[in-house]
mmCIF file of C-alpha atoms and ligand atoms in Angstrom:
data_model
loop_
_atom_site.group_PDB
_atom_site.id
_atom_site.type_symbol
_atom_site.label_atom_id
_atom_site.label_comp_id
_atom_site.label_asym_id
_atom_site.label_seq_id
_atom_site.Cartn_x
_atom_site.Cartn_y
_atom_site.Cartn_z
ATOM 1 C CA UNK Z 1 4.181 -17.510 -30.136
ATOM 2 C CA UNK Z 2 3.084 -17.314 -26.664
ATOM 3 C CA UNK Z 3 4.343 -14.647 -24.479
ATOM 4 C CA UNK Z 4 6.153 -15.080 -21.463
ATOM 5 C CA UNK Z 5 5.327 -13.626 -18.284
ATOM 6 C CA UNK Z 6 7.484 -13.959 -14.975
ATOM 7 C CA UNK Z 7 5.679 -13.109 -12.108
ATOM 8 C CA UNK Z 8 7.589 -13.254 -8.707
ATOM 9 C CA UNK Z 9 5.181 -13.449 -5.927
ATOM 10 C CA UNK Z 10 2.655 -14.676 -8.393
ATOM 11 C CA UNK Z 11 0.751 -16.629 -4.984
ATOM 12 C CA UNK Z 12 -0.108 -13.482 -3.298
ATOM 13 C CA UNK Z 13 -3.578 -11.371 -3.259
ATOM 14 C CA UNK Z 14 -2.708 -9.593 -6.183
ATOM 15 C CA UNK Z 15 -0.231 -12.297 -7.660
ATOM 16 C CA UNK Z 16 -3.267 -15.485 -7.460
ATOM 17 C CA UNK Z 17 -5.784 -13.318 -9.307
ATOM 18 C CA UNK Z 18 -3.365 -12.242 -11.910
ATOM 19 C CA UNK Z 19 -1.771 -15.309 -12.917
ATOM 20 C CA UNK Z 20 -4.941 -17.140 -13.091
ATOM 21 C CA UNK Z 21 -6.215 -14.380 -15.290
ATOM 22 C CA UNK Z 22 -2.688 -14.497 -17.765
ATOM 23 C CA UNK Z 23 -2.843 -18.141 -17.892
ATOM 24 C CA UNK Z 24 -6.817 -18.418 -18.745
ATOM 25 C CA UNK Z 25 -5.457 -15.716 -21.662
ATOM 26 C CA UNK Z 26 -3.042 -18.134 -22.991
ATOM 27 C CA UNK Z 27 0.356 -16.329 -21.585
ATOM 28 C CA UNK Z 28 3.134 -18.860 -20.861
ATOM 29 C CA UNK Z 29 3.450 -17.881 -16.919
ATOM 30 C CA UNK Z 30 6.265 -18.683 -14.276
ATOM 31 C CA UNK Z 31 5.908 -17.769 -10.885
ATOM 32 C CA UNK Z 32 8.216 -17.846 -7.797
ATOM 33 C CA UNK Z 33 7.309 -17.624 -4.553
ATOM 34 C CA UNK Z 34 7.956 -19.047 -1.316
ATOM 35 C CA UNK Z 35 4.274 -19.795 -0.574
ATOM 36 C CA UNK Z 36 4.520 -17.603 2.642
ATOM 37 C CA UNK Z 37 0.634 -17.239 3.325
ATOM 38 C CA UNK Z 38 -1.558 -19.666 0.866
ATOM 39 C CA UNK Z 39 0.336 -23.327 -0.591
ATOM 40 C CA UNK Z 40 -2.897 -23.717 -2.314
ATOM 41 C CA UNK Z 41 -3.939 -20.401 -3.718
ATOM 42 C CA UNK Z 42 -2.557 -21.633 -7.552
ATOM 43 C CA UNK Z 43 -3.328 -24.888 -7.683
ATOM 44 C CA UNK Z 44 -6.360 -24.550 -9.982
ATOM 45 C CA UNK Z 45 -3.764 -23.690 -11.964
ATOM 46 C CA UNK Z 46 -1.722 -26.576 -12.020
ATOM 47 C CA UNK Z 47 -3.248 -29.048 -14.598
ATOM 48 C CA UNK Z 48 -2.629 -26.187 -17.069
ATOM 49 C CA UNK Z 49 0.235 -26.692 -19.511
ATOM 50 C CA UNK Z 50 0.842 -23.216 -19.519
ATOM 51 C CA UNK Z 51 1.482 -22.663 -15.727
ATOM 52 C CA UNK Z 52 5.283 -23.351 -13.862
ATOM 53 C CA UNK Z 53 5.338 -23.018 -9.994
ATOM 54 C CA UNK Z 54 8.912 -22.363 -8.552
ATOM 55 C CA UNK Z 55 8.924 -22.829 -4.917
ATOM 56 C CA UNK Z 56 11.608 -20.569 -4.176
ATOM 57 C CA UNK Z 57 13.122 -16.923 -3.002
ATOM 58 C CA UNK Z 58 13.358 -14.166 -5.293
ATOM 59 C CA UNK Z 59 17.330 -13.082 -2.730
ATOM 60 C CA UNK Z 60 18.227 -16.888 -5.288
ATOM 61 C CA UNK Z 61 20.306 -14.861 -7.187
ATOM 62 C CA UNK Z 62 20.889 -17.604 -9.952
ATOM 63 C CA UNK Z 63 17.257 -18.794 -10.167
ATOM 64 C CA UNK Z 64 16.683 -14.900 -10.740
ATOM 65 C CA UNK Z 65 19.120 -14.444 -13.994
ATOM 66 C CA UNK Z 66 17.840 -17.714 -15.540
ATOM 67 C CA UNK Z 67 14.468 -16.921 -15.676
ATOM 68 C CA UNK Z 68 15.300 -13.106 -16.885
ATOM 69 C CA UNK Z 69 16.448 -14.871 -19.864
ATOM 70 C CA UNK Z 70 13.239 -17.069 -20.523
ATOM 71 C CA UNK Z 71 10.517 -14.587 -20.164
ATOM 72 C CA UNK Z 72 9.725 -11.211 -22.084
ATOM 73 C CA UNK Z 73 7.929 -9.755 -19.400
ATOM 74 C CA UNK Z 74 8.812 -9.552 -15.689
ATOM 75 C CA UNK Z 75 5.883 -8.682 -12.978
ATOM 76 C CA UNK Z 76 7.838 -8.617 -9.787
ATOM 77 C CA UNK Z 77 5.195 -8.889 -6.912
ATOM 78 C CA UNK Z 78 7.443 -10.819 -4.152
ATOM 79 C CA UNK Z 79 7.450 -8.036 -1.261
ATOM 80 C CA UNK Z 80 6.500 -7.615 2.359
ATOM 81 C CA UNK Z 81 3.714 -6.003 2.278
ATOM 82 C CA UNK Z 82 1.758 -3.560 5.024
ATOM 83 C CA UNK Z 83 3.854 -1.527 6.911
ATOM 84 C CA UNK Z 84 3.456 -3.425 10.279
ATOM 85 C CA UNK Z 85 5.380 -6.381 8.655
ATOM 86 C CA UNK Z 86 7.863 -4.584 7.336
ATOM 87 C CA UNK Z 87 8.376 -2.975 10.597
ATOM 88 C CA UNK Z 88 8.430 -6.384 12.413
ATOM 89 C CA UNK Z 89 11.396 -7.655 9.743
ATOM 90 C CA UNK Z 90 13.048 -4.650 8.674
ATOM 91 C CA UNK Z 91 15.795 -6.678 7.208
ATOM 92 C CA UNK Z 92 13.898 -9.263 5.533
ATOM 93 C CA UNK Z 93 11.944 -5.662 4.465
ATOM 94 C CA UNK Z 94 14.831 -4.002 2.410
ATOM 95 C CA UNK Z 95 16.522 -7.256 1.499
ATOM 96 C CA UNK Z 96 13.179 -8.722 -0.444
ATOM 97 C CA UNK Z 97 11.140 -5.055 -1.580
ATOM 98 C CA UNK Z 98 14.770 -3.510 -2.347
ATOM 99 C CA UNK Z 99 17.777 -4.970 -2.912
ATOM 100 C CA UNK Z 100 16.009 -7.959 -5.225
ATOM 101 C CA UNK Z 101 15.001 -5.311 -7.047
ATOM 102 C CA UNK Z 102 17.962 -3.576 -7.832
ATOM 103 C CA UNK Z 103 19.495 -7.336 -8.493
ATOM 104 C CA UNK Z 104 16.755 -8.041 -10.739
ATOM 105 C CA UNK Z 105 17.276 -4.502 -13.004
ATOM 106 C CA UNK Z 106 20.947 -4.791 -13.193
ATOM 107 C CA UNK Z 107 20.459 -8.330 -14.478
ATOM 108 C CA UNK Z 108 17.701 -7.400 -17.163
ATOM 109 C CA UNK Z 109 18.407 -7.224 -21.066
ATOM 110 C CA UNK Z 110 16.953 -5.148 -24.115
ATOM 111 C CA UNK Z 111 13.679 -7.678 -24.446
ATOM 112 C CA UNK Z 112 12.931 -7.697 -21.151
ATOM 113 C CA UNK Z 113 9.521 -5.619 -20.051
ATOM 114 C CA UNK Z 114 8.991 -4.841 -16.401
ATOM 115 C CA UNK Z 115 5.128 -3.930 -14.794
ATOM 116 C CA UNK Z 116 5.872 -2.708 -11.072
ATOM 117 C CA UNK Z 117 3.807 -2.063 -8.312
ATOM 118 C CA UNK Z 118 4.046 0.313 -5.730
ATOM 119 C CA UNK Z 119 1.585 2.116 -3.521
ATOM 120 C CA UNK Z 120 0.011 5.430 -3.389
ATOM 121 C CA UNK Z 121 0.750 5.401 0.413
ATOM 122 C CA UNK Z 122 4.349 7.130 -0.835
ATOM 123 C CA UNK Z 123 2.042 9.969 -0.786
ATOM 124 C CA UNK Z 124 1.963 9.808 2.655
ATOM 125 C CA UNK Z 125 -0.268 13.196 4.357
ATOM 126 C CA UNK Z 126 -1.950 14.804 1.270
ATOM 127 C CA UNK Z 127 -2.830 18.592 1.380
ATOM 128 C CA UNK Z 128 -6.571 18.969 2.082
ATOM 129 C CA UNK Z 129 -8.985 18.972 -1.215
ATOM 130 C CA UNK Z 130 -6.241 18.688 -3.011
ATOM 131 C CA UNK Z 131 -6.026 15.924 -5.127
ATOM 132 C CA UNK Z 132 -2.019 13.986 -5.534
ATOM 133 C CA UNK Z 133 -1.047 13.644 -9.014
ATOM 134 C CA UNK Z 134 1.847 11.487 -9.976
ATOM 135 C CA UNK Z 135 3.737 14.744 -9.795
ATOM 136 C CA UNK Z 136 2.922 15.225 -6.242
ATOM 137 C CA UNK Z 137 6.083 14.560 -3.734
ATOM 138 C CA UNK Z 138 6.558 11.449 -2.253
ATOM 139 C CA UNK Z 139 6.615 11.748 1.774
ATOM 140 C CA UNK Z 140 6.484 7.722 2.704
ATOM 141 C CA UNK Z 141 5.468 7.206 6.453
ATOM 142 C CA UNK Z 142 6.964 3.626 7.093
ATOM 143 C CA UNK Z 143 9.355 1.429 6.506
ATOM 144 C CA UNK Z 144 7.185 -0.453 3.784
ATOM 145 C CA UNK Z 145 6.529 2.767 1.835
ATOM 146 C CA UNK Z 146 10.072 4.290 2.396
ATOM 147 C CA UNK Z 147 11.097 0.493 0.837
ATOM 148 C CA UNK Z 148 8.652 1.341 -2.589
ATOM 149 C CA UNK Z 149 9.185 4.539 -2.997
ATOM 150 C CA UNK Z 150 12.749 3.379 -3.440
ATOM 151 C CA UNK Z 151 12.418 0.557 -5.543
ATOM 152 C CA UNK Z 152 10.339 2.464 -7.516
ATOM 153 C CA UNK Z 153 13.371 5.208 -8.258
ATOM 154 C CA UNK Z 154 15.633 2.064 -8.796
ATOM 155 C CA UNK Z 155 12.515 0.616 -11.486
ATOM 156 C CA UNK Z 156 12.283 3.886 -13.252
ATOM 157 C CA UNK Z 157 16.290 4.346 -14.062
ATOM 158 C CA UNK Z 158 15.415 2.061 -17.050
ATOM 159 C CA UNK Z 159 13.010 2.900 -20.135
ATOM 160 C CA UNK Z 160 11.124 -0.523 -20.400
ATOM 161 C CA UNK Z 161 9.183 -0.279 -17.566
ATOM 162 C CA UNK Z 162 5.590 0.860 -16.344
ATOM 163 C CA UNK Z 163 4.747 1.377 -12.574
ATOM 164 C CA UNK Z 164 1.911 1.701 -11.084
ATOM 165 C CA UNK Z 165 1.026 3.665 -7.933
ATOM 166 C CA UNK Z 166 -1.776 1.497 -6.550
ATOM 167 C CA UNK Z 167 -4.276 2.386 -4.065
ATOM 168 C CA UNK Z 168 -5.865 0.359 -1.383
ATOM 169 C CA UNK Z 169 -6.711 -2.934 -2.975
ATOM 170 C CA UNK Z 170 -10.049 -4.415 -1.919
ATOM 171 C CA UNK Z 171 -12.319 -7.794 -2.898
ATOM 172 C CA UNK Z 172 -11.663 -11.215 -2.736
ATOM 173 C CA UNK Z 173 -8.617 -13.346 -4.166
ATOM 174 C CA UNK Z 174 -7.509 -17.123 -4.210
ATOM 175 C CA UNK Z 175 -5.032 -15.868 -1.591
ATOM 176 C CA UNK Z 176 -6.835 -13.953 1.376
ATOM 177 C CA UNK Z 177 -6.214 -10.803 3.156
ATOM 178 C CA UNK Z 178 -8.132 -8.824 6.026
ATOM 179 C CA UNK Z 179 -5.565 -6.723 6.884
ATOM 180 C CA UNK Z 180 -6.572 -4.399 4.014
ATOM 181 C CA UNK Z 181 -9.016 -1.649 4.910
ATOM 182 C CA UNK Z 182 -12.163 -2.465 2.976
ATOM 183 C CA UNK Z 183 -11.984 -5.963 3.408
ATOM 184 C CA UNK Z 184 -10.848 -5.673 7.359
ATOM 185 C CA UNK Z 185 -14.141 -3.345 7.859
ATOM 186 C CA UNK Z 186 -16.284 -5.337 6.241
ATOM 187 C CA UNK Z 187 -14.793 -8.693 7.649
ATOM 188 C CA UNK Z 188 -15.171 -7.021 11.192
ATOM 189 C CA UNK Z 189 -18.800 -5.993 10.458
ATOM 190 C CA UNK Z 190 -19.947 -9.005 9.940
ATOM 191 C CA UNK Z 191 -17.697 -10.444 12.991
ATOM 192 C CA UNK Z 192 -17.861 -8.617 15.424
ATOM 193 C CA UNK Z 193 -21.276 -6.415 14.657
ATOM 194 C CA UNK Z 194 -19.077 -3.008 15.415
ATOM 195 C CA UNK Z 195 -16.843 -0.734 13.795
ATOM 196 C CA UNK Z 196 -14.394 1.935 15.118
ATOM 197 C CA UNK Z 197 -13.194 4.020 13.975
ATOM 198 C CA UNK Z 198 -9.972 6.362 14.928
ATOM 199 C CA UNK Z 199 -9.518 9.840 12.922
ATOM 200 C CA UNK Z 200 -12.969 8.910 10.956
ATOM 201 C CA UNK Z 201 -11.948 11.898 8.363
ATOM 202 C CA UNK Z 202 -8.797 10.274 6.689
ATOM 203 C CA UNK Z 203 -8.960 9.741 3.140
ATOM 204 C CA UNK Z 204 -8.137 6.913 0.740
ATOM 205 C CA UNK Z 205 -8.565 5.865 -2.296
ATOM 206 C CA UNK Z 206 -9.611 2.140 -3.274
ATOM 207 C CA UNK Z 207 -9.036 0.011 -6.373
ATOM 208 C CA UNK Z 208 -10.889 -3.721 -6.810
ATOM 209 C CA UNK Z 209 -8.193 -6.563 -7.326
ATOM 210 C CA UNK Z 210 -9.931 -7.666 -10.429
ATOM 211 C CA UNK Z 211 -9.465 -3.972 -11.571
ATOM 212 C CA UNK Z 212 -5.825 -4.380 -10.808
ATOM 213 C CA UNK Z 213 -5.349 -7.333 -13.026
ATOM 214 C CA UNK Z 214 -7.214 -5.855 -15.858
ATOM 215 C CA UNK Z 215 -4.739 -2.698 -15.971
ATOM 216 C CA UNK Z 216 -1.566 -4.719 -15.879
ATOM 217 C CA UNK Z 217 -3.282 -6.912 -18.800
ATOM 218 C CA UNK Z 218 -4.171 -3.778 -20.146
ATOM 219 C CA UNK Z 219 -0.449 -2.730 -20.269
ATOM 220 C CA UNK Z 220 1.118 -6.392 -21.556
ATOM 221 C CA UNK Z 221 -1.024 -5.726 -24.338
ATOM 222 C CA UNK Z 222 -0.517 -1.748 -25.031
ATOM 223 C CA UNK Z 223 3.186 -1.980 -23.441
ATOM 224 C CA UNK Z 224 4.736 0.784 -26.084
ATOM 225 C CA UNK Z 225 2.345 3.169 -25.455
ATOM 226 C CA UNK Z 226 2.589 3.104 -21.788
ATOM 227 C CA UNK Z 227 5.980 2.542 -20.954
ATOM 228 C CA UNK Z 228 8.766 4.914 -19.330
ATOM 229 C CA UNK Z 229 5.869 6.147 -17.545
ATOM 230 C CA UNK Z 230 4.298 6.149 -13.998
ATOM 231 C CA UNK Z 231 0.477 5.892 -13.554
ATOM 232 C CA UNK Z 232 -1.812 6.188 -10.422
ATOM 233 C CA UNK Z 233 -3.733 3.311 -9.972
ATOM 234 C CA UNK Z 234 -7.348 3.665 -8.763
ATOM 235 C CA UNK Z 235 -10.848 4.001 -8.730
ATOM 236 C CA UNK Z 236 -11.967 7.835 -9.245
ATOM 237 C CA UNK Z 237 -15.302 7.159 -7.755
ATOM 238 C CA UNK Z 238 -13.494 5.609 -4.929
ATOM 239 C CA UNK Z 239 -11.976 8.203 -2.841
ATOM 240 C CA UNK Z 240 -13.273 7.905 0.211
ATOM 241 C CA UNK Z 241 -13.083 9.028 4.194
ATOM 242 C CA UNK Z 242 -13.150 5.779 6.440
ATOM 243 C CA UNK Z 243 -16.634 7.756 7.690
ATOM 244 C CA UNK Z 244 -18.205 7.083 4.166
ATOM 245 C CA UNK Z 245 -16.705 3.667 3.584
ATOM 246 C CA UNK Z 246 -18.414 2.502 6.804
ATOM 247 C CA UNK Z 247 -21.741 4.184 6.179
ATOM 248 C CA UNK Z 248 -21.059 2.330 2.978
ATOM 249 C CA UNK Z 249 -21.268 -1.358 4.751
ATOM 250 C CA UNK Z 250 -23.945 0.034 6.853
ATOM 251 C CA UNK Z 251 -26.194 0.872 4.011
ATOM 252 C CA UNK Z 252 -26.002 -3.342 3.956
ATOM 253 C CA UNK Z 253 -25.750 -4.000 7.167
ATOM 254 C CA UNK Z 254 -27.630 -2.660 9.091
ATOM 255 C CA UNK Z 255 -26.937 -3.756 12.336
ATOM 256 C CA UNK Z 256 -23.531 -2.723 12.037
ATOM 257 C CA UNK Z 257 -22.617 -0.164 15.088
ATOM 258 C CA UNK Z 258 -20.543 2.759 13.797
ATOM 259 C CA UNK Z 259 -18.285 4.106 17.046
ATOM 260 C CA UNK Z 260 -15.900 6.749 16.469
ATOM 261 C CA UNK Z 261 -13.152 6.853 18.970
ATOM 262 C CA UNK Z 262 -12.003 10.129 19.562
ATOM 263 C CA UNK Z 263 -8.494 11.819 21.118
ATOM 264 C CA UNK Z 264 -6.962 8.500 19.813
ATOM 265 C CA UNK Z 265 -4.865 8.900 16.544
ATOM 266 C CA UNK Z 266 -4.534 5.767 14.074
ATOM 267 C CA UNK Z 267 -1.196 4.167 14.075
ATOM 268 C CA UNK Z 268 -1.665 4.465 10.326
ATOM 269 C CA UNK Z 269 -1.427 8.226 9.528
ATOM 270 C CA UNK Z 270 -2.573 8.407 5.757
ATOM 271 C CA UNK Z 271 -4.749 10.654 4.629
ATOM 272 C CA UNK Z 272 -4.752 11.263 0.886
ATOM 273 C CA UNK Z 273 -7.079 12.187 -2.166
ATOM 274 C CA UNK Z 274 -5.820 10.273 -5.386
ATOM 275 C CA UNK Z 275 -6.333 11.384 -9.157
ATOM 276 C CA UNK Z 276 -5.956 8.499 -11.460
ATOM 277 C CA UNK Z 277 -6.624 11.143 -14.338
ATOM 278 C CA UNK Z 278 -3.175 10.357 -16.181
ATOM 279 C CA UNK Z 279 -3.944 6.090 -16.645
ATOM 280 C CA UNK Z 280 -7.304 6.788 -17.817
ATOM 281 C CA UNK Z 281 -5.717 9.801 -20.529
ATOM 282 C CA UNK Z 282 -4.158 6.274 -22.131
ATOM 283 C CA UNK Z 283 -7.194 4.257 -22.369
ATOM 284 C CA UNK Z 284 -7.820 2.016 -18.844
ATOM 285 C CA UNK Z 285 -10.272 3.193 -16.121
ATOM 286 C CA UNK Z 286 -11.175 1.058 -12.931
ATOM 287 C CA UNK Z 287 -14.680 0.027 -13.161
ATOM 288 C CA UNK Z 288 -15.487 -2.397 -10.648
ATOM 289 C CA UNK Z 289 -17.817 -0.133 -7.759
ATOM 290 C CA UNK Z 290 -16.889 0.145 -4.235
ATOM 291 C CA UNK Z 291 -20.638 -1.308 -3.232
ATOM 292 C CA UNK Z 292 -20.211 -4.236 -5.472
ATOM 293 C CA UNK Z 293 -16.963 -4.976 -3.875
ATOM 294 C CA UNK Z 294 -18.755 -4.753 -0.241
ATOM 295 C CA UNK Z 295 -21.134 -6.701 -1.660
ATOM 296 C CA UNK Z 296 -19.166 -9.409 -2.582
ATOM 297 C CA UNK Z 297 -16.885 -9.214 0.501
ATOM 298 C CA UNK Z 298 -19.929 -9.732 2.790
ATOM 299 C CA UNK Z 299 -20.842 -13.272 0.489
ATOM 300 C CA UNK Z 300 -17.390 -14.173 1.062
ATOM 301 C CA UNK Z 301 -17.054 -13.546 4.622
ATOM 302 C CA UNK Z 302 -20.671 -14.790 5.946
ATOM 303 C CA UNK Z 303 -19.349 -17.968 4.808
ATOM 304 C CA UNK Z 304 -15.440 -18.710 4.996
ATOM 305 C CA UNK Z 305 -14.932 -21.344 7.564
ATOM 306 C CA UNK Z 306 -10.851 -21.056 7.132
ATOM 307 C CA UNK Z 307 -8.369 -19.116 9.308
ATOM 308 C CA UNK Z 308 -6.914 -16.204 6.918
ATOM 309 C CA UNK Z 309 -3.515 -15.797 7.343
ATOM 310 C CA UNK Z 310 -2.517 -11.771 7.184
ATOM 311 C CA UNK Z 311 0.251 -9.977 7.097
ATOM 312 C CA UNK Z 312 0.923 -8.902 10.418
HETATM 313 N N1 LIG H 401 -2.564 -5.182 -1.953
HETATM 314 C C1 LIG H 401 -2.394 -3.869 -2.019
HETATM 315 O O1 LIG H 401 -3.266 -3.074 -1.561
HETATM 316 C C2 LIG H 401 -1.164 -3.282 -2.684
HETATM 317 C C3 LIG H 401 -1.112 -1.911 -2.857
HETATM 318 C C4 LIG H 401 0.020 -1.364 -3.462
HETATM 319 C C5 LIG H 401 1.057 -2.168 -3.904
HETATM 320 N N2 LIG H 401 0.993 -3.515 -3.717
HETATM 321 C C6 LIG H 401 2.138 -4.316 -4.176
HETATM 322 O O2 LIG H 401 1.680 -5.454 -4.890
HETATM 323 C C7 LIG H 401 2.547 -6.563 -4.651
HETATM 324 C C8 LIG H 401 1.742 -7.757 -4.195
HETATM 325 O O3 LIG H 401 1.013 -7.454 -3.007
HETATM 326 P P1 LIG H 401 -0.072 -8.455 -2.401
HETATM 327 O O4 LIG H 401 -1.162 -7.646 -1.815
HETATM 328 O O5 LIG H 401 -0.408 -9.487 -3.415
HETATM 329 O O6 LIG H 401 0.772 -9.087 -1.192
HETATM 330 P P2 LIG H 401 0.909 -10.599 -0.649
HETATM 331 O O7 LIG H 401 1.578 -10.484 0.668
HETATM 332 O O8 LIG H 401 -0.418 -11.283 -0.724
HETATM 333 O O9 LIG H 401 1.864 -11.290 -1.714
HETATM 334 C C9 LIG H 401 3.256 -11.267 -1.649
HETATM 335 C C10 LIG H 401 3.759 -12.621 -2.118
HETATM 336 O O10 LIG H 401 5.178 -12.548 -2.139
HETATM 337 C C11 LIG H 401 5.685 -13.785 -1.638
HETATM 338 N N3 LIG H 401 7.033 -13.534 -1.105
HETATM 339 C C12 LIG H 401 7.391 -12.733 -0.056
HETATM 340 N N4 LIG H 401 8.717 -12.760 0.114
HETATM 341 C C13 LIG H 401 9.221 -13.591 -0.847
HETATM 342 C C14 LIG H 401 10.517 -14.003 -1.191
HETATM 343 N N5 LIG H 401 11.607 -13.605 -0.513
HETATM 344 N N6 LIG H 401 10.675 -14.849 -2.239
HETATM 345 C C15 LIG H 401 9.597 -15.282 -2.939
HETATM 346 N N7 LIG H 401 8.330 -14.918 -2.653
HETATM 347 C C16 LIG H 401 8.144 -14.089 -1.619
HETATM 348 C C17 LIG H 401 4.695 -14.229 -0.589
HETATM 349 O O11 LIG H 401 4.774 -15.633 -0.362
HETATM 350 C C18 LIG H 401 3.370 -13.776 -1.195
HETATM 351 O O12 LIG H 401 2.762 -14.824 -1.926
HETATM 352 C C19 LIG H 401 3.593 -6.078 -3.644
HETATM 353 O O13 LIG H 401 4.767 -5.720 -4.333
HETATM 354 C C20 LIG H 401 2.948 -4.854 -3.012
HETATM 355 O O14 LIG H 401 3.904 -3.942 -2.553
HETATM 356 C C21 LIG H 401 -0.098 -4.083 -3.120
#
């Protein structure tokens, strides 16, 4: 029998890539989502037998029990995401990354397996060389992470669940974004020939979305042995200061003008080291490099025509 996946925000960045990945691995998929960025981001999916679209909010509290009962495993992705949106509709904010949430747990039953994702940014201002562990305390900064971190307490409460602690997602996806720091630097090399750069020292770590998919796979397939448990998402090689990630894009292109803007602080304040020792103890590491993900992003960027509609 097939297993069947729910995945709520299933047209997103992360959502597109995943679902197109379950599907092509013969997983019966659903997906909701209100199509807020991309209507077209699935449809290579659509002539597949396998593949449901529901056009629809994950606050329909009815839609949301019925199709608890039809699937075995539940990947809820629906969120705003960044923290400038979720600033911009703070009710919207805790009404879609919260309190559908805590509908969707109460509502779950004994069969029912839930993969969450949250961010690392919980993590907030990290002591210096010191790398956060999943044991480290959780100091969000905005409204967005201060939303996650939350869930994520709510998520945890019940035993047949895995979260992950993601880091900064980077590469391309059926469903665009620029807003997120690897792909915004790159996408404003090659646009505007210039980067700057505001507190050049803060760290980050970065994870591949193709990486992403491959560790929630991972953990459909190898569900008991992970479960009850949080993980750290990311790529060890991949903790970088904004200073190395642009000397990264300028090892490619080298035009690019690095200016570092000083006595100006970043609206975003994070600044973090990530170990990702504790995923990789149960069997999945990140693979995908940082300079093949540059690589790719400049390919994708020299020649997108399209307007890419971000979450701002
Ligand atoms: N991309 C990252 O770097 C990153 C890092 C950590 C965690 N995450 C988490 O991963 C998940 C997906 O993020 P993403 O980068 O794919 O974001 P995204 O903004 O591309 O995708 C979110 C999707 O949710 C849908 N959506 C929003 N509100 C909805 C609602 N009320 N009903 C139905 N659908 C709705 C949108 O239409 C969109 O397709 C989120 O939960 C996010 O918090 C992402």
């Amino acid at each position: 029998m097939k297993k069947k996946v729910l995945v709520t925000g299933g047209a997103g960045y992360i959502g597109s890539m995943l679902v197109s990945k379950l599907v092509q691995l013969g997983y019966k998929v659903t997906v909701i989502d209100l199509l807020k960025y991309s209507s077209t981001s699935l449809n290579h999916l659509c002539f597949n037998k396998n593949f449901k679209l529901i056009v629809d909010d994950v606050r329909n509290k009815n839609l949301i029990k019925k199709e608890i009962k039809k699937n075995e495993f539940i990947i809820p992705l629906a969120a705003l995401v960044g923290a400038p949106l979720c600033k911009k509709n703070k009710k919207e904010a805790v009404s879609v990354n919260l309190d559908s949430i805590k509908f969707l747990m109460k509502n779950t039953r004994k069969k029912n397996k839930i993969i969450f994702l949250t961010s690392n940014s919980g993590y907030g201002i990290g002591k210096k060389d010191k790398f956060c562990d999943e044991n480290s305390p959780l100091k969000p900064i905005s409204l967005y992470g201060i939303t996650k971190v939350e869930a994520e307490k709510m998520v945890m409460e019940s035993k047949n669940v895995i979260c992950f602690r993601l880091a900064t997602v980077f590469g391309n996806s059926y469903r665009m974004r620029t807003d997120l720091l690897v792909n915004n630097f790159v996408y404003n090399s090659i646009n505007k020939k210039e980067l700057k750069l505001y507190e050049p020292h803060f760290r980050r770590n970065f994870i591949h979305v193709k990486d992403v998919v491959d560790a929630i796979v991972y953990s459909v397939k190898n569900f008991n042995k992970l479960k009850s448990n949080i993980y750290n998402l990311g790529l060890s090689s991949a903790n970088l200061s904004k200073l190395m990630l642009a000397k990264k894009i300028k090892n490619r292109l080298k035009y690019l003008k690095i200016k570092i803007i000083k006595n100006k602080k970043d609206p975003d304040q994070r600044d973090y080291f990530v170990s990702n020792k504790k995923i990789e103890k149960k069997g999945f590491r990140a693979k995908i490099k940082i300079e093949v993900g540059i690589n790719e992003l400049i390919k994708v960027f020299t020649h997108t025509k399209e307007n890419i509609i971000n979450n701002y």
